Short mmCIF file of C-alpha atoms in Angstrom, two decimals:
data_model
loop_
_atom_site.label_atom_id
_atom_site.label_comp_id
_atom_site.label_asym_id
_atom_site.label_seq_id
_atom_site.Cartn_x
_atom_site.Cartn_y
_atom_site.Cartn_z
CA MET H 1 -0.07 -0.13 0.31
CA ARG H 2 1.05 3.52 -0.89
CA ASP H 3 2.23 6.07 2.20
CA ASN H 4 -0.08 8.86 2.50
CA LEU H 5 1.26 11.68 0.28
CA ILE H 6 -0.12 14.74 2.18
CA ILE H 7 1.40 17.48 4.02
CA THR H 8 0.07 20.37 5.91
CA ARG H 9 1.72 23.44 6.94
CA ALA H 10 0.78 26.87 8.40
CA ALA H 11 0.05 29.24 5.46
CA GLU H 12 3.63 30.94 6.12
CA LEU H 13 6.43 31.35 3.38
CA ASP H 14 8.63 28.84 5.10
CA ALA H 15 6.19 26.31 3.90
CA LEU H 16 7.33 26.59 0.24
CA ALA H 17 10.72 25.21 1.04
CA VAL H 18 8.97 22.08 2.88
CA PHE H 19 6.45 21.72 -0.19
CA ARG H 20 9.16 21.76 -2.88
CA GLY H 21 11.23 19.27 -0.70
CA PHE H 22 8.43 16.78 -0.18
CA ILE H 23 7.73 16.79 -3.68
CA ALA H 24 11.36 16.04 -4.70
CA GLN H 25 11.52 13.11 -2.09
CA THR H 26 8.37 11.83 -3.40
CA CYS H 27 9.24 11.78 -6.94
CA LYS H 28 12.60 10.49 -6.21
CA GLN H 29 10.95 7.54 -4.20
CA LEU H 30 8.54 6.79 -7.18
CA GLY H 31 11.16 7.29 -9.81
CA ILE H 32 9.83 10.30 -11.50
CA ALA H 33 12.07 12.26 -13.80
CA ASP H 34 13.89 15.15 -12.58
CA ASP H 35 12.43 17.43 -15.05
CA VAL H 36 8.69 16.62 -13.89
CA SER H 37 9.77 16.83 -10.32
CA PHE H 38 10.96 20.32 -10.80
CA GLN H 39 7.71 21.33 -12.82
CA LEU H 40 5.80 20.05 -10.02
CA GLN H 41 7.90 22.22 -7.55
CA LEU H 42 7.64 25.23 -9.41
CA ALA H 43 3.65 24.69 -10.00
CA CYS H 44 3.23 24.26 -6.26
CA ASP H 45 5.41 27.20 -5.24
CA GLU H 46 3.69 29.74 -7.65
CA ALA H 47 0.23 28.73 -6.07
CA ALA H 48 1.13 28.23 -2.76
CA THR H 49 2.67 31.72 -2.73
CA ASN H 50 -0.35 33.40 -3.79
CA VAL H 51 -2.52 31.33 -1.00
CA ILE H 52 -0.08 32.32 1.47
CA GLN H 53 0.51 36.15 0.23
CA HIS H 54 -3.20 36.75 -0.56
CA GLY H 55 -5.51 33.96 0.48
CA TYR H 56 -5.76 34.93 3.93
CA GLU H 57 -5.84 38.58 3.89
CA GLY H 58 -8.18 39.99 6.78
CA MET H 59 -8.37 36.72 8.53
CA ASN H 60 -6.64 34.52 10.96
CA PRO H 61 -3.85 32.84 9.36
CA GLY H 62 -4.92 29.55 8.10
CA SER H 63 -3.24 26.32 6.84
CA ILE H 64 -2.29 24.90 3.71
CA MET H 65 -2.39 21.23 2.67
CA LEU H 66 -0.55 19.54 -0.21
CA GLU H 67 -1.72 16.10 -1.35
CA LEU H 68 0.15 14.08 -4.29
CA GLN H 69 -1.87 11.57 -6.10
CA PRO H 70 0.59 9.62 -8.40
CA GLY H 71 -1.01 7.37 -11.00
CA PRO H 72 0.23 5.22 -13.68
CA LYS H 73 0.50 7.96 -16.25
CA LYS H 74 0.14 11.15 -14.51
CA ILE H 75 0.52 12.62 -10.79
CA THR H 76 -2.06 14.87 -9.73
CA MET H 77 -1.21 17.97 -6.79
CA LEU H 78 -4.05 18.95 -4.73
CA LEU H 79 -3.77 22.34 -3.01
CA THR H 80 -6.33 22.76 -0.22
CA ASP H 81 -6.49 26.18 1.84
CA PHE H 82 -9.50 27.49 3.92
CA GLY H 83 -8.97 31.41 2.94
CA HIS H 84 -10.78 33.61 0.12
CA PRO H 85 -11.25 31.47 -2.84
CA PHE H 86 -8.87 32.69 -5.67
CA GLU H 87 -9.29 30.90 -8.85
CA PRO H 88 -6.22 31.15 -10.90
CA VAL H 89 -7.05 31.86 -14.63
CA GLU H 90 -4.69 31.39 -17.49
CA THR H 91 -2.86 34.45 -18.42
CA GLU H 92 -0.65 35.50 -21.50
CA ALA H 93 3.19 35.33 -21.50
CA PRO H 94 4.35 38.09 -19.23
CA ASP H 95 5.96 41.07 -21.68
CA VAL H 96 9.57 41.26 -20.01
CA ASP H 97 10.22 44.05 -22.27
CA ALA H 98 7.14 46.11 -20.85
CA LEU H 99 7.93 45.28 -17.46
CA LEU H 100 11.54 46.61 -18.11
CA ASN H 101 9.96 49.96 -19.27
CA ASP H 102 7.27 50.13 -16.30
CA ARG H 103 4.53 49.28 -18.75
CA PRO H 104 1.88 47.04 -17.19
CA THR H 105 1.70 43.39 -17.81
CA THR H 106 0.63 39.98 -16.19
CA GLY H 107 2.77 38.42 -13.62
CA PHE H 108 4.71 35.13 -14.22
CA GLY H 109 3.48 33.00 -11.23
CA LEU H 110 0.06 32.08 -13.03
CA TYR H 111 2.01 31.96 -16.23
CA PHE H 112 4.38 29.32 -14.81
CA ILE H 113 1.41 27.06 -13.39
CA TYR H 114 -0.18 26.84 -16.74
CA GLN H 115 3.04 26.40 -19.10
CA THR H 116 4.42 23.74 -16.60
CA MET H 117 1.18 21.71 -15.86
CA ASN H 118 -1.05 19.88 -18.29
CA ASP H 119 -4.28 20.43 -16.48
CA VAL H 120 -5.43 23.12 -13.98
CA SER H 121 -8.88 23.21 -12.11
CA TYR H 122 -10.16 24.53 -9.10
CA PHE H 123 -13.34 24.39 -7.00
CA THR H 124 -14.31 25.35 -3.67
CA ASP H 125 -16.65 23.36 -1.24
CA GLU H 126 -17.55 23.13 2.23
CA ARG H 127 -14.16 21.56 3.06
CA GLY H 128 -12.02 24.44 1.36
CA ASN H 129 -10.75 25.73 -1.74
CA HIS H 130 -8.87 23.26 -3.86
CA LEU H 131 -6.76 23.73 -6.66
CA VAL H 132 -6.04 20.35 -8.83
CA LEU H 133 -2.65 20.36 -10.70
CA THR H 134 -2.04 17.44 -13.15
CA LYS H 135 1.24 16.76 -14.81
CA ASN H 136 1.35 13.70 -17.47
CA LEU H 137 4.27 11.51 -16.63
CA MET W 1 19.94 31.12 0.75
CA GLU W 2 23.26 32.76 1.13
CA LEU W 3 24.55 36.02 -0.56
CA ASN W 4 27.98 36.98 -1.08
CA THR W 5 29.04 40.63 -2.46
CA THR W 6 32.55 41.20 -3.88
CA ALA W 7 33.87 44.10 -5.63
CA LYS W 8 35.75 43.50 -9.06
CA GLY W 9 37.28 47.12 -10.09
CA ASP W 10 33.78 49.10 -10.11
CA VAL W 11 31.73 45.87 -10.87
CA ARG W 12 29.72 44.22 -8.03
CA VAL W 13 29.44 40.69 -8.12
CA VAL W 14 26.44 38.96 -5.97
CA ALA W 15 26.79 35.69 -5.48
CA VAL W 16 23.37 34.10 -4.84
CA ASN W 17 23.38 30.39 -3.36
CA GLY W 18 20.64 28.00 -2.41
CA ASN W 19 16.91 28.44 -3.69
CA LEU W 20 15.34 31.88 -4.29
CA ASP W 21 11.31 31.98 -3.50
CA ALA W 22 8.94 34.46 -2.07
CA LEU W 23 10.89 34.11 1.48
CA THR W 24 14.23 34.24 0.58
CA ALA W 25 13.65 37.08 -2.38
CA PRO W 26 13.36 40.17 -0.33
CA GLU W 27 17.04 39.46 1.17
CA LEU W 28 18.54 39.58 -2.46
CA ALA W 29 16.41 42.75 -3.28
CA ASP W 30 18.04 44.37 -0.38
CA ALA W 31 21.40 43.23 -1.21
CA LEU W 32 20.81 44.62 -4.68
CA SER W 33 19.29 47.65 -3.73
CA THR W 34 22.23 48.80 -1.58
CA GLN W 35 24.58 48.45 -4.06
CA LEU W 36 22.56 50.75 -6.57
CA ARG W 37 22.05 53.16 -3.63
CA GLN W 38 25.64 53.26 -3.09
CA GLY W 39 26.18 54.26 -6.80
CA ASN W 40 27.27 50.51 -7.75
CA ALA W 41 25.22 50.15 -10.95
CA LYS W 42 27.25 47.85 -13.02
CA LEU W 43 26.13 44.40 -11.41
CA VAL W 44 26.49 40.73 -12.02
CA ALA W 45 24.33 38.06 -10.30
CA ASP W 46 26.59 35.14 -9.96
CA LEU W 47 24.02 32.19 -10.13
CA THR W 48 26.41 29.35 -10.10
CA GLY W 49 25.03 28.38 -6.61
CA LEU W 50 21.43 29.06 -7.42
CA GLU W 51 19.47 25.58 -7.61
CA TYR W 52 15.99 27.07 -7.85
CA THR W 53 14.20 30.28 -8.28
CA SER W 54 10.54 30.89 -8.51
CA SER W 55 8.71 34.12 -9.99
CA ALA W 56 9.47 35.79 -6.85
CA GLY W 57 13.32 35.96 -7.34
CA LEU W 58 12.72 36.85 -11.12
CA ARG W 59 11.01 39.89 -10.15
CA VAL W 60 13.79 40.92 -7.84
CA LEU W 61 16.40 40.37 -10.64
CA LEU W 62 14.03 42.17 -13.05
CA ASN W 63 13.62 45.38 -10.81
CA ALA W 64 17.00 45.41 -9.96
CA ALA W 65 18.37 45.16 -13.89
CA LYS W 66 15.53 48.03 -14.42
CA GLU W 67 17.14 50.04 -11.89
CA ALA W 68 20.52 49.34 -13.03
CA ARG W 69 20.11 50.44 -16.40
CA SER W 70 18.30 53.64 -15.32
CA LYS W 71 21.53 54.33 -13.81
CA GLY W 72 23.67 53.96 -16.68
CA GLY W 73 24.74 50.34 -15.38
CA ASP W 74 23.42 46.68 -15.86
CA LEU W 75 22.55 43.38 -14.21
CA ARG W 76 24.36 40.60 -15.81
CA PHE W 77 23.90 36.79 -15.23
CA ALA W 78 26.90 34.49 -14.57
CA GLY W 79 26.89 30.54 -14.14
CA VAL W 80 23.19 29.92 -14.66
CA GLN W 81 22.35 26.31 -13.98
CA THR W 82 19.75 23.92 -15.53
CA ASN W 83 16.74 24.40 -13.52
CA VAL W 84 17.19 28.09 -12.95
CA LYS W 85 17.85 28.36 -17.03
CA LYS W 86 14.45 26.71 -17.51
CA VAL W 87 12.61 29.23 -15.36
CA LEU W 88 14.58 32.09 -17.26
CA ASP W 89 13.62 30.53 -20.68
CA LEU W 90 9.78 30.20 -19.49
CA SER W 91 9.90 33.92 -18.38
CA GLY W 92 11.70 35.20 -21.38
CA PHE W 93 14.47 36.83 -19.15
CA MET W 94 17.35 35.32 -21.40
CA SER W 95 16.45 37.75 -24.52
CA ILE W 96 16.81 40.77 -22.06
CA ILE W 97 19.38 40.01 -19.62
CA LYS W 98 23.19 39.33 -20.84
CA SER W 99 24.21 35.91 -19.43
CA PHE W 100 27.83 34.59 -19.35
CA PRO W 101 29.47 31.38 -18.15
CA ASP W 102 31.17 32.53 -15.34
CA ALA W 103 31.58 35.54 -12.98
CA ASP W 104 34.91 36.57 -14.55
CA SER W 105 33.63 36.43 -17.61
CA ALA W 106 30.52 38.49 -16.76
CA VAL W 107 32.77 41.02 -14.95
CA ALA W 108 35.16 41.18 -18.01
CA SER W 109 31.96 42.25 -20.35
CA TYR W 110 31.87 45.61 -18.68
CA ALA W 111 35.51 46.55 -19.69
#
Protein backbone atom coordinates (compact mmCIF):
# COMPACT_ATOMS: atom_id res chain seq x y z
CA MET A 1 0.00 0.00 0.00
CA ARG A 2 1.24 3.48 -0.85
CA ASP A 3 2.14 5.92 1.91
CA ASN A 4 -0.22 8.77 2.64
CA LEU A 5 1.20 11.57 0.50
CA ILE A 6 -0.26 14.53 2.35
CA ILE A 7 1.53 17.36 4.11
CA THR A 8 -0.07 20.28 5.94
CA ARG A 9 1.66 23.46 7.04
CA ALA A 10 0.70 26.87 8.38
CA ALA A 11 0.18 29.25 5.44
CA GLU A 12 3.52 30.96 5.95
CA LEU A 13 6.33 31.47 3.47
CA ASP A 14 8.66 28.93 5.09
CA ALA A 15 6.18 26.26 3.97
CA LEU A 16 7.34 26.77 0.36
CA ALA A 17 10.69 25.01 0.83
CA VAL A 18 8.99 22.26 2.84
CA PHE A 19 6.50 21.61 0.02
CA ARG A 20 9.24 21.63 -2.64
CA GLY A 21 11.28 19.18 -0.57
CA PHE A 22 8.24 16.93 -0.08
CA ILE A 23 7.61 16.85 -3.85
CA ALA A 24 11.29 16.23 -4.64
CA GLN A 25 11.53 13.38 -2.15
CA THR A 26 8.27 11.79 -3.28
CA CYS A 27 9.21 12.01 -6.97
CA LYS A 28 12.57 10.44 -6.24
CA GLN A 29 10.94 7.56 -4.36
CA LEU A 30 8.50 7.01 -7.23
CA GLY A 31 11.17 7.21 -9.93
CA ILE A 32 9.62 10.29 -11.52
CA ALA A 33 11.98 12.22 -13.81
CA ASP A 34 13.85 15.19 -12.37
CA ASP A 35 12.39 17.51 -15.00
CA VAL A 36 8.83 16.61 -13.99
CA SER A 37 9.73 16.92 -10.32
CA PHE A 38 11.10 20.41 -10.97
CA GLN A 39 7.95 21.49 -12.81
CA LEU A 40 5.74 20.17 -10.02
CA GLN A 41 7.82 22.06 -7.46
CA LEU A 42 7.62 25.30 -9.44
CA ALA A 43 3.85 25.08 -9.98
CA CYS A 44 3.24 24.21 -6.32
CA ASP A 45 5.50 27.05 -5.17
CA GLU A 46 3.70 29.62 -7.32
CA ALA A 47 0.24 28.44 -6.28
CA ALA A 48 1.13 28.20 -2.58
CA THR A 49 2.76 31.64 -2.66
CA ASN A 50 -0.51 33.12 -3.92
CA VAL A 51 -2.46 31.48 -1.11
CA ILE A 52 0.06 32.48 1.57
CA GLN A 53 0.35 36.09 0.40
CA HIS A 54 -3.28 36.75 -0.53
CA GLY A 55 -5.57 33.89 0.48
CA TYR A 56 -5.84 34.74 4.16
CA GLU A 57 -5.85 38.55 3.90
CA GLY A 58 -7.92 40.02 6.71
CA MET A 59 -8.40 36.61 8.31
CA ASN A 60 -6.62 34.63 10.97
CA PRO A 61 -3.68 32.83 9.34
CA GLY A 62 -4.78 29.38 8.30
CA SER A 63 -3.20 26.31 6.84
CA ILE A 64 -2.41 24.94 3.43
CA MET A 65 -2.47 21.26 2.55
CA LEU A 66 -0.61 19.55 -0.27
CA GLU A 67 -1.62 16.09 -1.42
CA LEU A 68 0.16 14.13 -4.14
CA GLN A 69 -1.83 11.54 -6.04
CA PRO A 70 0.48 9.57 -8.31
CA GLY A 71 -0.99 7.39 -11.04
CA PRO A 72 0.44 5.26 -13.82
CA LYS A 73 0.28 7.99 -16.44
CA LYS A 74 -0.05 11.21 -14.48
CA ILE A 75 0.56 12.76 -11.10
CA THR A 76 -1.97 15.09 -9.51
CA MET A 77 -1.22 17.73 -6.90
CA LEU A 78 -4.10 18.92 -4.77
CA LEU A 79 -3.58 22.17 -2.87
CA THR A 80 -6.26 22.98 -0.32
CA ASP A 81 -6.66 26.14 1.71
CA PHE A 82 -9.40 27.66 3.83
CA GLY A 83 -9.05 31.34 2.96
CA HIS A 84 -10.63 33.54 0.34
CA PRO A 85 -11.44 31.67 -2.87
CA PHE A 86 -9.14 32.69 -5.71
CA GLU A 87 -9.38 30.92 -9.03
CA PRO A 88 -6.11 31.09 -10.96
CA VAL A 89 -7.07 31.83 -14.55
CA GLU A 90 -4.73 31.28 -17.46
CA THR A 91 -2.74 34.35 -18.44
CA GLU A 92 -0.73 35.33 -21.49
CA ALA A 93 3.06 35.23 -21.45
CA PRO A 94 4.40 38.17 -19.46
CA ASP A 95 6.04 40.80 -21.66
CA VAL A 96 9.45 41.27 -20.05
CA ASP A 97 10.26 44.25 -22.29
CA ALA A 98 7.09 45.91 -20.99
CA LEU A 99 8.14 45.19 -17.42
CA LEU A 100 11.55 46.72 -18.04
CA ASN A 101 9.89 49.84 -19.41
CA ASP A 102 7.30 50.24 -16.65
CA ARG A 103 4.41 49.19 -18.81
CA PRO A 104 1.86 46.97 -17.13
CA THR A 105 1.85 43.28 -17.91
CA THR A 106 0.65 40.07 -16.33
CA GLY A 107 2.60 38.26 -13.65
CA PHE A 108 4.78 35.22 -14.00
CA GLY A 109 3.30 33.00 -11.31
CA LEU A 110 0.05 31.96 -12.97
CA TYR A 111 1.79 31.78 -16.34
CA PHE A 112 4.33 29.31 -14.92
CA ILE A 113 1.57 27.14 -13.46
CA TYR A 114 -0.19 26.86 -16.81
CA GLN A 115 3.06 26.37 -18.73
CA THR A 116 4.31 23.53 -16.54
CA MET A 117 1.06 21.63 -15.83
CA ASN A 118 -1.14 19.71 -18.29
CA ASP A 119 -4.36 20.50 -16.50
CA VAL A 120 -5.39 23.12 -13.94
CA SER A 121 -8.78 23.16 -12.23
CA TYR A 122 -10.23 24.83 -9.17
CA PHE A 123 -13.25 24.31 -6.99
CA THR A 124 -14.54 25.38 -3.61
CA ASP A 125 -16.67 23.30 -1.27
CA GLU A 126 -17.39 23.06 2.45
CA ARG A 127 -13.94 21.54 2.97
CA GLY A 128 -12.04 24.48 1.50
CA ASN A 129 -10.64 25.82 -1.76
CA HIS A 130 -9.04 23.16 -3.92
CA LEU A 131 -6.54 23.72 -6.72
CA VAL A 132 -5.97 20.58 -8.77
CA LEU A 133 -2.77 20.50 -10.82
CA THR A 134 -2.16 17.54 -13.10
CA LYS A 135 1.07 16.60 -14.84
CA ASN A 136 1.31 13.82 -17.39
CA LEU A 137 4.15 11.33 -16.91
CA MET B 1 19.78 31.21 0.70
CA GLU B 2 23.22 32.72 1.13
CA LEU B 3 24.51 35.91 -0.47
CA ASN B 4 28.09 37.00 -0.92
CA THR B 5 28.95 40.36 -2.48
CA THR B 6 32.44 41.10 -3.80
CA ALA B 7 33.94 44.09 -5.59
CA LYS B 8 35.81 43.57 -8.86
CA GLY B 9 36.93 47.06 -9.81
CA ASP B 10 33.75 49.08 -10.31
CA VAL B 11 31.66 45.91 -10.78
CA ARG B 12 29.83 44.32 -7.86
CA VAL B 13 29.33 40.57 -7.98
CA VAL B 14 26.48 39.23 -5.89
CA ALA B 15 26.78 35.46 -5.56
CA VAL B 16 23.42 33.83 -4.81
CA ASN B 17 23.50 30.34 -3.31
CA GLY B 18 20.61 28.05 -2.49
CA ASN B 19 16.98 28.72 -3.34
CA LEU B 20 15.12 31.89 -4.30
CA ASP B 21 11.44 32.00 -3.44
CA ALA B 22 8.97 34.44 -1.90
CA LEU B 23 10.59 33.91 1.51
CA THR B 24 14.19 34.53 0.47
CA ALA B 25 13.80 36.96 -2.47
CA PRO B 26 13.46 40.09 -0.28
CA GLU B 27 16.97 39.48 1.08
CA LEU B 28 18.38 39.52 -2.46
CA ALA B 29 16.33 42.64 -3.23
CA ASP B 30 17.93 44.35 -0.22
CA ALA B 31 21.45 43.33 -1.29
CA LEU B 32 20.98 44.60 -4.84
CA SER B 33 19.23 47.80 -3.69
CA THR B 34 22.08 48.51 -1.30
CA GLN B 35 24.60 48.35 -4.15
CA LEU B 36 22.47 50.56 -6.38
CA ARG B 37 21.93 53.08 -3.58
CA GLN B 38 25.69 53.25 -3.10
CA GLY B 39 26.10 54.12 -6.78
CA ASN B 40 27.27 50.68 -7.88
CA ALA B 41 25.19 50.15 -11.01
CA LYS B 42 27.43 47.61 -12.78
CA LEU B 43 26.13 44.41 -11.26
CA VAL B 44 26.70 40.71 -11.82
CA ALA B 45 24.37 38.14 -10.32
CA ASP B 46 26.56 35.05 -9.96
CA LEU B 47 23.97 32.26 -10.08
CA THR B 48 26.46 29.36 -10.08
CA GLY B 49 25.22 28.25 -6.66
CA LEU B 50 21.53 29.01 -7.25
CA GLU B 51 19.61 25.74 -7.47
CA TYR B 52 16.07 27.06 -7.79
CA THR B 53 14.10 30.23 -8.37
CA SER B 54 10.40 30.96 -8.53
CA SER B 55 8.81 34.05 -10.05
CA ALA B 56 9.52 35.89 -6.79
CA GLY B 57 13.25 35.71 -7.52
CA LEU B 58 12.74 36.74 -11.14
CA ARG B 59 10.87 39.87 -10.11
CA VAL B 60 13.77 40.92 -7.88
CA LEU B 61 16.31 40.37 -10.67
CA LEU B 62 14.14 42.21 -13.20
CA ASN B 63 13.63 45.19 -10.91
CA ALA B 64 17.36 45.39 -10.21
CA ALA B 65 18.15 45.23 -13.93
CA LYS B 66 15.65 48.01 -14.58
CA GLU B 67 17.09 50.23 -11.87
CA ALA B 68 20.71 49.50 -12.84
CA ARG B 69 20.01 50.44 -16.45
CA SER B 70 18.28 53.64 -15.39
CA LYS B 71 21.52 54.55 -13.60
CA GLY B 72 23.69 53.82 -16.63
CA GLY B 73 24.70 50.33 -15.51
CA ASP B 74 23.33 46.85 -15.98
CA LEU B 75 22.65 43.54 -14.26
CA ARG B 76 24.27 40.55 -15.94
CA PHE B 77 23.97 36.87 -15.10
CA ALA B 78 26.81 34.41 -14.59
CA GLY B 79 26.85 30.63 -14.23
CA VAL B 80 23.12 29.97 -14.67
CA GLN B 81 22.34 26.34 -13.76
CA THR B 82 19.91 23.99 -15.50
CA ASN B 83 16.75 24.41 -13.41
CA VAL B 84 17.18 28.17 -13.09
CA LYS B 85 17.74 28.43 -16.84
CA LYS B 86 14.44 26.63 -17.42
CA VAL B 87 12.63 29.32 -15.42
CA LEU B 88 14.55 32.12 -17.12
CA ASP B 89 13.75 30.65 -20.55
CA LEU B 90 10.09 30.23 -19.64
CA SER B 91 9.87 33.88 -18.60
CA GLY B 92 11.74 35.29 -21.60
CA PHE B 93 14.48 36.73 -19.36
CA MET B 94 17.33 35.27 -21.38
CA SER B 95 16.38 37.54 -24.30
CA ILE B 96 16.75 40.74 -22.28
CA ILE B 97 19.53 40.01 -19.80
CA LYS B 98 23.09 39.18 -20.84
CA SER B 99 24.31 35.88 -19.48
CA PHE B 100 27.87 34.57 -19.18
CA PRO B 101 29.33 31.17 -18.24
CA ASP B 102 31.05 32.47 -15.12
CA ALA B 103 31.53 35.56 -12.97
CA ASP B 104 34.93 36.45 -14.44
CA SER B 105 33.59 36.68 -17.99
CA ALA B 106 30.54 38.63 -16.80
CA VAL B 107 32.83 41.12 -15.01
CA ALA B 108 35.10 41.34 -18.09
CA SER B 109 32.08 42.18 -20.27
CA TYR B 110 31.84 45.58 -18.54
CA ALA B 111 35.39 46.57 -19.65
